[in-house]
PDB file of C-alpha atoms in Angstrom:
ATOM      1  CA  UNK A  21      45.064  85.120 220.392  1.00 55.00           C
ATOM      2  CA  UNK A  22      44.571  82.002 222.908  1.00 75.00           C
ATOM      3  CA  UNK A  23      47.507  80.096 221.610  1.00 94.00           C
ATOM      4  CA  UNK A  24      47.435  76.683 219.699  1.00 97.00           C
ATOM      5  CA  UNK A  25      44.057  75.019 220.104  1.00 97.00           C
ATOM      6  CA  UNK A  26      43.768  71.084 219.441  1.00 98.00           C
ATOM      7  CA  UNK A  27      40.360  69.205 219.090  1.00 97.00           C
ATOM      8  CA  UNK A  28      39.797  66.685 220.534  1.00 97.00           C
ATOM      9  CA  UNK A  29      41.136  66.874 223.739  1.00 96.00           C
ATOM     10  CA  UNK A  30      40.612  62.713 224.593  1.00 97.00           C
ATOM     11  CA  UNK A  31      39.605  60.280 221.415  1.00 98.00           C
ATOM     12  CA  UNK A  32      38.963  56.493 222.141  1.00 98.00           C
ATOM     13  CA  UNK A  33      38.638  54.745 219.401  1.00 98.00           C
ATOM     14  CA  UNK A  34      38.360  51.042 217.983  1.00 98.00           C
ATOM     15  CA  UNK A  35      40.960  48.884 216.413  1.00 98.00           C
ATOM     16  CA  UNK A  36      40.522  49.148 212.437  1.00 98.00           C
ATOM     17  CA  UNK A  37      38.661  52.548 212.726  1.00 98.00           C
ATOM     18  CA  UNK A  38      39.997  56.084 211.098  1.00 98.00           C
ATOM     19  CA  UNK A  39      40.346  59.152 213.323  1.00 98.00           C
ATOM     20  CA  UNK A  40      41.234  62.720 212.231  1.00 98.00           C
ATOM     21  CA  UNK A  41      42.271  65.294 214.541  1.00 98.00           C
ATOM     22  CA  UNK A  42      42.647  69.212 214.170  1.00 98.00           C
ATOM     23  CA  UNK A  43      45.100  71.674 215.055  1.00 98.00           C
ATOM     24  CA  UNK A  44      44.393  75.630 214.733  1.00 97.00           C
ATOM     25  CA  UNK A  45      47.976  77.533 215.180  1.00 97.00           C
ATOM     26  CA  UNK A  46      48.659  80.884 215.965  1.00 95.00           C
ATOM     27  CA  UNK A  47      46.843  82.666 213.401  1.00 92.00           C
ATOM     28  CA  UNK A  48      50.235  84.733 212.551  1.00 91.00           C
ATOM     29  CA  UNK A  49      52.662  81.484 212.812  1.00 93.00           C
ATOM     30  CA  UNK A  50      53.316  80.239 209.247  1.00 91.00           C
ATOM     31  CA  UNK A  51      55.037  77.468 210.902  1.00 94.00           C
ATOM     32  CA  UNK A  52      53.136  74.034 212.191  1.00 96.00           C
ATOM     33  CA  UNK A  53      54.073  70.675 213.316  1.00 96.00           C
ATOM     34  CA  UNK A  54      52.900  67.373 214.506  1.00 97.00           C
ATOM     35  CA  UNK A  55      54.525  65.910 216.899  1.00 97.00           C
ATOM     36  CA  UNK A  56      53.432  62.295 219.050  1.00 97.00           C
ATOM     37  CA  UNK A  57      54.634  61.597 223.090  1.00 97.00           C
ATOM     38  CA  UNK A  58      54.493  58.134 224.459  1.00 96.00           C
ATOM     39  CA  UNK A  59      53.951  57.532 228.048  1.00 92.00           C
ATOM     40  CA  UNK A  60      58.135  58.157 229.714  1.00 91.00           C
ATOM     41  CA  UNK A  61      59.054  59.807 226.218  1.00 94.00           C
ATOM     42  CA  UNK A  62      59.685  63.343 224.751  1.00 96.00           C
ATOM     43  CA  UNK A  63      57.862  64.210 221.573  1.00 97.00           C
ATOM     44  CA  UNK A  64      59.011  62.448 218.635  1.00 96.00           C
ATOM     45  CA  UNK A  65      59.080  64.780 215.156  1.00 95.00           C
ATOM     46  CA  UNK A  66      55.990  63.571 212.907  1.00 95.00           C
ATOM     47  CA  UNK A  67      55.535  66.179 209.841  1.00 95.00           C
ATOM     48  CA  UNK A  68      55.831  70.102 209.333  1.00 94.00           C
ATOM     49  CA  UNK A  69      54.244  72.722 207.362  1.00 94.00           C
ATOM     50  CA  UNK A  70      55.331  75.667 205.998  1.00 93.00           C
ATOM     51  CA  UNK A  71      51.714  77.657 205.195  1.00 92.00           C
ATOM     52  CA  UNK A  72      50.445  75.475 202.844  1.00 92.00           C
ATOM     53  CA  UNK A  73      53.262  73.405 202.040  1.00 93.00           C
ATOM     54  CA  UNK A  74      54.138  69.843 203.713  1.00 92.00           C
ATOM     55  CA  UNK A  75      58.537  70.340 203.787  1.00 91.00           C
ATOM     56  CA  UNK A  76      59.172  67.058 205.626  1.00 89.00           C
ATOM     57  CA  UNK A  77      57.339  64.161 206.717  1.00 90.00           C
ATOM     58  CA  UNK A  78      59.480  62.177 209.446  1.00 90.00           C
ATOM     59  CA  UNK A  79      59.554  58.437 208.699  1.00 87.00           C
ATOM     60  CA  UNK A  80      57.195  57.296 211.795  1.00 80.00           C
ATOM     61  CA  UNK A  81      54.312  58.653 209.751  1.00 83.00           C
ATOM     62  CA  UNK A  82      53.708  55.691 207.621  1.00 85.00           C
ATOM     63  CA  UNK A  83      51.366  54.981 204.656  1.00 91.00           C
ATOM     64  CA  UNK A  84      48.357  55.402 207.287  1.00 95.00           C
ATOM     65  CA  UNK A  85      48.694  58.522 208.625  1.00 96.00           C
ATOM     66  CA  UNK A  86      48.376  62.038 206.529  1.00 95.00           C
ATOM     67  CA  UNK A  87      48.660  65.366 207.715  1.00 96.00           C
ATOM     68  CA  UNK A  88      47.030  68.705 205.603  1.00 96.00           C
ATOM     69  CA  UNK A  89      47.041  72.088 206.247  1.00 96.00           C
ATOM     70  CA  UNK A  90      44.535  73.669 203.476  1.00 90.00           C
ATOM     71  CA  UNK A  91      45.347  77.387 203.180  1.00 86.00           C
ATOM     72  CA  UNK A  92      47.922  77.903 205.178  1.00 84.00           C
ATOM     73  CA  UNK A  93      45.708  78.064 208.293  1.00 91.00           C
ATOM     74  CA  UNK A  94      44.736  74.879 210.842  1.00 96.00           C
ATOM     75  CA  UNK A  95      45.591  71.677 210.112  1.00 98.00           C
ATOM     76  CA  UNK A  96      44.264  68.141 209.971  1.00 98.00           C
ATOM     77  CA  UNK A  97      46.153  64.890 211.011  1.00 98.00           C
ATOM     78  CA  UNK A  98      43.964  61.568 209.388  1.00 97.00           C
ATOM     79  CA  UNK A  99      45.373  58.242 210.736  1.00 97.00           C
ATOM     80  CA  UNK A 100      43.460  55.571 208.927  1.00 97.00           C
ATOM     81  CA  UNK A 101      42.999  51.670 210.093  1.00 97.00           C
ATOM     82  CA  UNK A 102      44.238  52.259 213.702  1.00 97.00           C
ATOM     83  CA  UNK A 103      46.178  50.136 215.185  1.00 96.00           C
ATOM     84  CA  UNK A 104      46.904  49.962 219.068  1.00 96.00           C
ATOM     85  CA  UNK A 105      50.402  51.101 218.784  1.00 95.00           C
ATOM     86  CA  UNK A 106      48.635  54.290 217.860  1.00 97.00           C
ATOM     87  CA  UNK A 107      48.285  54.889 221.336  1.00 97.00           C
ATOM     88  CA  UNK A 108      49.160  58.417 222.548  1.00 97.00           C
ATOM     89  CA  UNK A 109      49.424  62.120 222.899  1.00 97.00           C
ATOM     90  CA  UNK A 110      49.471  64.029 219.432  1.00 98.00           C
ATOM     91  CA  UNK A 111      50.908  67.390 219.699  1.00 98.00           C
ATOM     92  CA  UNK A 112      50.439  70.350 217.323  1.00 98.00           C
ATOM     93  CA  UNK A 113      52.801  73.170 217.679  1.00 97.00           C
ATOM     94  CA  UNK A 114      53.555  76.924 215.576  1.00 96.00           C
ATOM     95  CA  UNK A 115      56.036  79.303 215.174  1.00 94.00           C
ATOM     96  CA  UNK A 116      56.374  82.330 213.646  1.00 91.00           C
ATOM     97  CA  UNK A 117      59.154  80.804 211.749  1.00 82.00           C
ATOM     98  CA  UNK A 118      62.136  77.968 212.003  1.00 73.00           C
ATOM     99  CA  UNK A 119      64.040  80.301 214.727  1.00 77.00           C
ATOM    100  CA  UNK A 120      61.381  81.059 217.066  1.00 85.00           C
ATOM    101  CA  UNK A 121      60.574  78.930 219.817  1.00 92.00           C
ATOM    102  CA  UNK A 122      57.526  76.889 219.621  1.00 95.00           C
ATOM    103  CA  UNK A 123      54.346  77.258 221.507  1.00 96.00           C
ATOM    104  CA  UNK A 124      52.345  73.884 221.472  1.00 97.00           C
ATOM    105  CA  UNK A 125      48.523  73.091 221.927  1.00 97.00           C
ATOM    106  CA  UNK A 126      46.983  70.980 225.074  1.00 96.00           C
ATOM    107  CA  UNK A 127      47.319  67.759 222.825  1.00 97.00           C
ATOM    108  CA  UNK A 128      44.576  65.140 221.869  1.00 97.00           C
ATOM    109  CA  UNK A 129      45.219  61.937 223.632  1.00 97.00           C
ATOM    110  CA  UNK A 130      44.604  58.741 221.468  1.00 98.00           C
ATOM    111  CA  UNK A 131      43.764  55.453 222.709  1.00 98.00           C
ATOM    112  CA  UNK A 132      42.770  52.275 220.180  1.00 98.00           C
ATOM    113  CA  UNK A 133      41.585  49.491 221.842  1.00 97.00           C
TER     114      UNK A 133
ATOM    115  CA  UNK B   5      70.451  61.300 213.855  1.00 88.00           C
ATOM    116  CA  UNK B   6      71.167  63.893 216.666  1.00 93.00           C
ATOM    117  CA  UNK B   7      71.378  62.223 220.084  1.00 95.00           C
ATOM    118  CA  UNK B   8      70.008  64.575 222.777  1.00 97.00           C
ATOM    119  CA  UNK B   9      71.344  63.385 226.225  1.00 97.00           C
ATOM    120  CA  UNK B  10      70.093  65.042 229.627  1.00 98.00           C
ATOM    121  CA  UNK B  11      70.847  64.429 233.240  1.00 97.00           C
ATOM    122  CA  UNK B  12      70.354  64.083 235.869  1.00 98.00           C
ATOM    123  CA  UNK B  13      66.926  61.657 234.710  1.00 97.00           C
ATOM    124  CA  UNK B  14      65.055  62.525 237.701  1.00 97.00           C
ATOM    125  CA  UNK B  15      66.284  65.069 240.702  1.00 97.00           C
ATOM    126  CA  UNK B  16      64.025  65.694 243.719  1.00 97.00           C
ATOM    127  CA  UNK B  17      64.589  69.354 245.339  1.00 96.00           C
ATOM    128  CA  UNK B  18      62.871  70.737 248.459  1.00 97.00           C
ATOM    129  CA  UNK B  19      61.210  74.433 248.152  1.00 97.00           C
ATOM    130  CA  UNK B  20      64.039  77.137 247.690  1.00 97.00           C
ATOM    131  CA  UNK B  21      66.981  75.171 246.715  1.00 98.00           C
ATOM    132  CA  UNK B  22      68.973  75.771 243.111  1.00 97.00           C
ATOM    133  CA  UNK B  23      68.941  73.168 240.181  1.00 97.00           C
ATOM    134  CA  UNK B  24      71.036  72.558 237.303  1.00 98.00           C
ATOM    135  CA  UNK B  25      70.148  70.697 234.398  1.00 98.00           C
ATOM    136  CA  UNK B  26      72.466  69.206 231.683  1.00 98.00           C
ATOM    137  CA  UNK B  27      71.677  68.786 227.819  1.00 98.00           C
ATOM    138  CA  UNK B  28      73.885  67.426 225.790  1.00 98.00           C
ATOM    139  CA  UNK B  29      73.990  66.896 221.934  1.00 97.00           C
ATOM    140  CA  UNK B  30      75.916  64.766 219.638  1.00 96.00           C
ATOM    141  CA  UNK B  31      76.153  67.552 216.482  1.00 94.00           C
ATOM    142  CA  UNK B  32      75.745  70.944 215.535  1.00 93.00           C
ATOM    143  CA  UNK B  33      72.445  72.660 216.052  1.00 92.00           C
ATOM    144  CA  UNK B  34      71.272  76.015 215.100  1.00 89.00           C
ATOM    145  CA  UNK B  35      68.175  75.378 217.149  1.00 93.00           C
ATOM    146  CA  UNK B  36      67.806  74.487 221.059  1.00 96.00           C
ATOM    147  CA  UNK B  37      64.871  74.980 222.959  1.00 97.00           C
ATOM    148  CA  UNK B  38      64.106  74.502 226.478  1.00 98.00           C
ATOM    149  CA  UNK B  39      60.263  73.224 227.827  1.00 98.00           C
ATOM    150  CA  UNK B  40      58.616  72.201 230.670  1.00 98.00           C
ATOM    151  CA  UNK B  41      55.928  69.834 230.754  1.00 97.00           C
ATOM    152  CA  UNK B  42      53.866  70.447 233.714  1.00 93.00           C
ATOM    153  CA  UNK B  43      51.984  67.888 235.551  1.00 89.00           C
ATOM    154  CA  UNK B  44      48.665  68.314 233.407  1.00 89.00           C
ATOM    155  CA  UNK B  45      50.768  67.655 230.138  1.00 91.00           C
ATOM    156  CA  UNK B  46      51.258  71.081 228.429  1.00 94.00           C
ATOM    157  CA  UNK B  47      54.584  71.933 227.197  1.00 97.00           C
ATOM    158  CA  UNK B  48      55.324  75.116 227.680  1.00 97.00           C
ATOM    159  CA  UNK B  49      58.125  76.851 226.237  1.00 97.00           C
ATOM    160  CA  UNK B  50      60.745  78.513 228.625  1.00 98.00           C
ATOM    161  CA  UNK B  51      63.876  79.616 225.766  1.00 97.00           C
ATOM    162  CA  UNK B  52      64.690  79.603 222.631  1.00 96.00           C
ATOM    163  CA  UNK B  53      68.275  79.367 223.032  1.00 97.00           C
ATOM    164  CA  UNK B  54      70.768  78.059 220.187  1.00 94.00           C
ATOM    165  CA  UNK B  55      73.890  80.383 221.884  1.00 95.00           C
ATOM    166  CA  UNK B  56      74.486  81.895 224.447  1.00 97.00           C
ATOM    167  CA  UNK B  57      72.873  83.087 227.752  1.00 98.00           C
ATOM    168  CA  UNK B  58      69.731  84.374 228.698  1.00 97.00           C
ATOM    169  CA  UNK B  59      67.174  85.054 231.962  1.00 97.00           C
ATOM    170  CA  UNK B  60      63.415  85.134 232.611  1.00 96.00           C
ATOM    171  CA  UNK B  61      62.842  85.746 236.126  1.00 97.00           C
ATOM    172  CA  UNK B  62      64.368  82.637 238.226  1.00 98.00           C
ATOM    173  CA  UNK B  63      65.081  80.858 235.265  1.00 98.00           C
ATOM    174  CA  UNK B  64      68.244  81.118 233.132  1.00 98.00           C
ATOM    175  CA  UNK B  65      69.548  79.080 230.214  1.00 98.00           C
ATOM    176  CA  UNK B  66      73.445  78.874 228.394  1.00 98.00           C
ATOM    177  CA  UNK B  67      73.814  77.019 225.494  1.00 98.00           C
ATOM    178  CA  UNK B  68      77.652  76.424 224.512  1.00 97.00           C
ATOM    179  CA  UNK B  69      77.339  75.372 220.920  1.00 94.00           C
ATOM    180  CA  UNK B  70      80.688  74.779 220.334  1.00 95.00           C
ATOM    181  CA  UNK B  71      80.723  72.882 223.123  1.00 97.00           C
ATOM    182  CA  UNK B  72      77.598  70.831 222.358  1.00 97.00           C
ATOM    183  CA  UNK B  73      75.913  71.418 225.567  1.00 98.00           C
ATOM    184  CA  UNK B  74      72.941  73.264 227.367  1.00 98.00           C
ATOM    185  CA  UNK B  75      72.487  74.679 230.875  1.00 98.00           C
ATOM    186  CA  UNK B  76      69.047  75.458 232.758  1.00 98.00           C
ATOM    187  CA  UNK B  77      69.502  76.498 236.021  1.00 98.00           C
ATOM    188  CA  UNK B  78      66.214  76.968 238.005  1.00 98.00           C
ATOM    189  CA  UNK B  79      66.776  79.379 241.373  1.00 97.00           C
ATOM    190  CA  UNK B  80      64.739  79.219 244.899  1.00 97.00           C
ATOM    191  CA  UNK B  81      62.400  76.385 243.541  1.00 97.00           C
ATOM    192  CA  UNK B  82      58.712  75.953 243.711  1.00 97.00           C
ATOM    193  CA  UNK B  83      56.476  73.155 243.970  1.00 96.00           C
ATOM    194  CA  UNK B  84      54.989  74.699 240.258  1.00 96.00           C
ATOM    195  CA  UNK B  85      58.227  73.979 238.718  1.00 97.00           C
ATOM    196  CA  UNK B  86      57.422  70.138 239.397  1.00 97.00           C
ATOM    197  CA  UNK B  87      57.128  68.268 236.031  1.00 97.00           C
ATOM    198  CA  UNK B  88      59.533  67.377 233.249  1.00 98.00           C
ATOM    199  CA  UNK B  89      61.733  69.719 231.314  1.00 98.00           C
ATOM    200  CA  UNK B  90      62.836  68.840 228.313  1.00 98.00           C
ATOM    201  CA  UNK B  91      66.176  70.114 226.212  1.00 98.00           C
ATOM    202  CA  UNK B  92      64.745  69.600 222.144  1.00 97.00           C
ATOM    203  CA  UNK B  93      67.584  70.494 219.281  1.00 95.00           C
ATOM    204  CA  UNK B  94      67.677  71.231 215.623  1.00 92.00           C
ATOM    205  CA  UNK B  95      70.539  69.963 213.050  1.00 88.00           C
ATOM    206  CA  UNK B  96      72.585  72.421 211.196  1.00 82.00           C
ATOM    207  CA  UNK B  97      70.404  71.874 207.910  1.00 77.00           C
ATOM    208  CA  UNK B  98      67.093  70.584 209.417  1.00 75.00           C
ATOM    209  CA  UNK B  99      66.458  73.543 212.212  1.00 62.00           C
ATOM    210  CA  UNK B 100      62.567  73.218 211.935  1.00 78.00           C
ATOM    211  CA  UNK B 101      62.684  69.351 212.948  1.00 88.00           C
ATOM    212  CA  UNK B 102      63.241  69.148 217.147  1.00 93.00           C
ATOM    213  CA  UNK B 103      64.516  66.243 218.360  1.00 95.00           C
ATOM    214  CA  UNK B 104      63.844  65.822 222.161  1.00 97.00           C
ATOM    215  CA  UNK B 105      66.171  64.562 224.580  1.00 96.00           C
ATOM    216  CA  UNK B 106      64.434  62.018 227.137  1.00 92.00           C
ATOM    217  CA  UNK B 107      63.873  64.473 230.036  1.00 97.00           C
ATOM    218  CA  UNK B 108      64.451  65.214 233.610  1.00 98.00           C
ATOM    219  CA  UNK B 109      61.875  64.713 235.740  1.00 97.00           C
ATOM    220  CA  UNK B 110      61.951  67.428 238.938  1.00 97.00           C
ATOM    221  CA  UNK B 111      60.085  66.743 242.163  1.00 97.00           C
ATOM    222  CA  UNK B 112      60.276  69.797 244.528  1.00 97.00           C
ATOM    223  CA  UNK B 113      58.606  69.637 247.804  1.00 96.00           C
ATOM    224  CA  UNK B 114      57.147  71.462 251.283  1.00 93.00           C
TER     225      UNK B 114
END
């Protein structure tokens, strides 16, 4: 296994237009999460799956933004009508479960202009 | 929601010398992880630590729950340590959800 993959690596995108990005975990991680880093930050908790099942959705990700993760295996994050506070890196991360460290993909970098 | 605090914010080492670096948290955790985000922007995980002690090679982490605080001490530093490491904690309740602290950015050079 090559760890967590995340495509694309770099999106550039217009104001107003929707974007989806994908995240494929560690195939034996039933764990995954979405996480977004602005420029000086640390990550800041978007939304996390348990297989299938969406268990909490932080309160960043507003109406726009929806996250799936059909089957249990990779996962999709959809933000719709960008806006240019959009702007950043979105990580996707898996563990095996909630105490086991985390590995985390390369990110995709978003920029709206 | 948890506060993650760590210091020093930014400590520049030259090749070889020893590093600690502070976390502290405002509640109870029962999960506390330590990463380093190299220069290129991966995060890579160095311990899963919610108590106790624990070593992987010149790296070594204590977490002193009770306490509230973390420890990662990096020995004889090298210019590949460079980057920003990053103390992230789980609530008591809500272990899946990290919260990051803001980071310390290290600097070791020639």
């Amino acid at each position: 296994d090559t760890g967590v993959s995340q495509d694309p690596r770099h999106k550039i995108t217009k104001r107003g237009q929707n974007v989806t990005f994908r995240c494929d975990p560690i195939s034996e991680h039933n764990r995954l999460y979405w996480y977004r880093q602005t420029l000086g930050q640390g990550p800041e908790f978007l939304t996390y799956f348990q297989n299938e099942a969406q268990l909490e959705k932080s309160r960043l990700l507003s109406d726009r933004f929806s996250a799936e993760r059909p089957k249990g295996s990779f996962s999709t994050l959809e933000i719709q009508r960008t806006e240019q506070g959009d702007s950043a890196m979105y990580l996707c991360a898996s563990s095996l479960d909630s105490y086991y460290g985390y590995t985390f993909g390369s990110g995709t970098r978003l920029t709206v202009v | 929601g948890i506060q993650v605090e760590q210091s020093p914010p930014d400590l520049i080492l030259q090749e070889g010398a020893n590093s600690t670096l502070r976390c502290n948290f405002s509640d109870s955790v029962n999960n506390l992880q330590w990463f380093h985000q190299n220069p290129w922007g991966q995060l890579i995980n160095l311990f899963y630590i919610p108590s106790g002690t624990k070593q992987n090679g010149r790296l070594s982490a204590t977490t002193v729950a009770t306490e509230r605080y973390s420890l990662l001490y990096i020995s004889s530093s090298q210019t590949t340590d460079s980057g920003v490491y990053f103390c992230a904690v789980g609530e008591t309740g809500t272990a899946s959800k990290l919260t990051f602290g803001t980071g310390t950015r290290l600097q070791v050079t020639l």
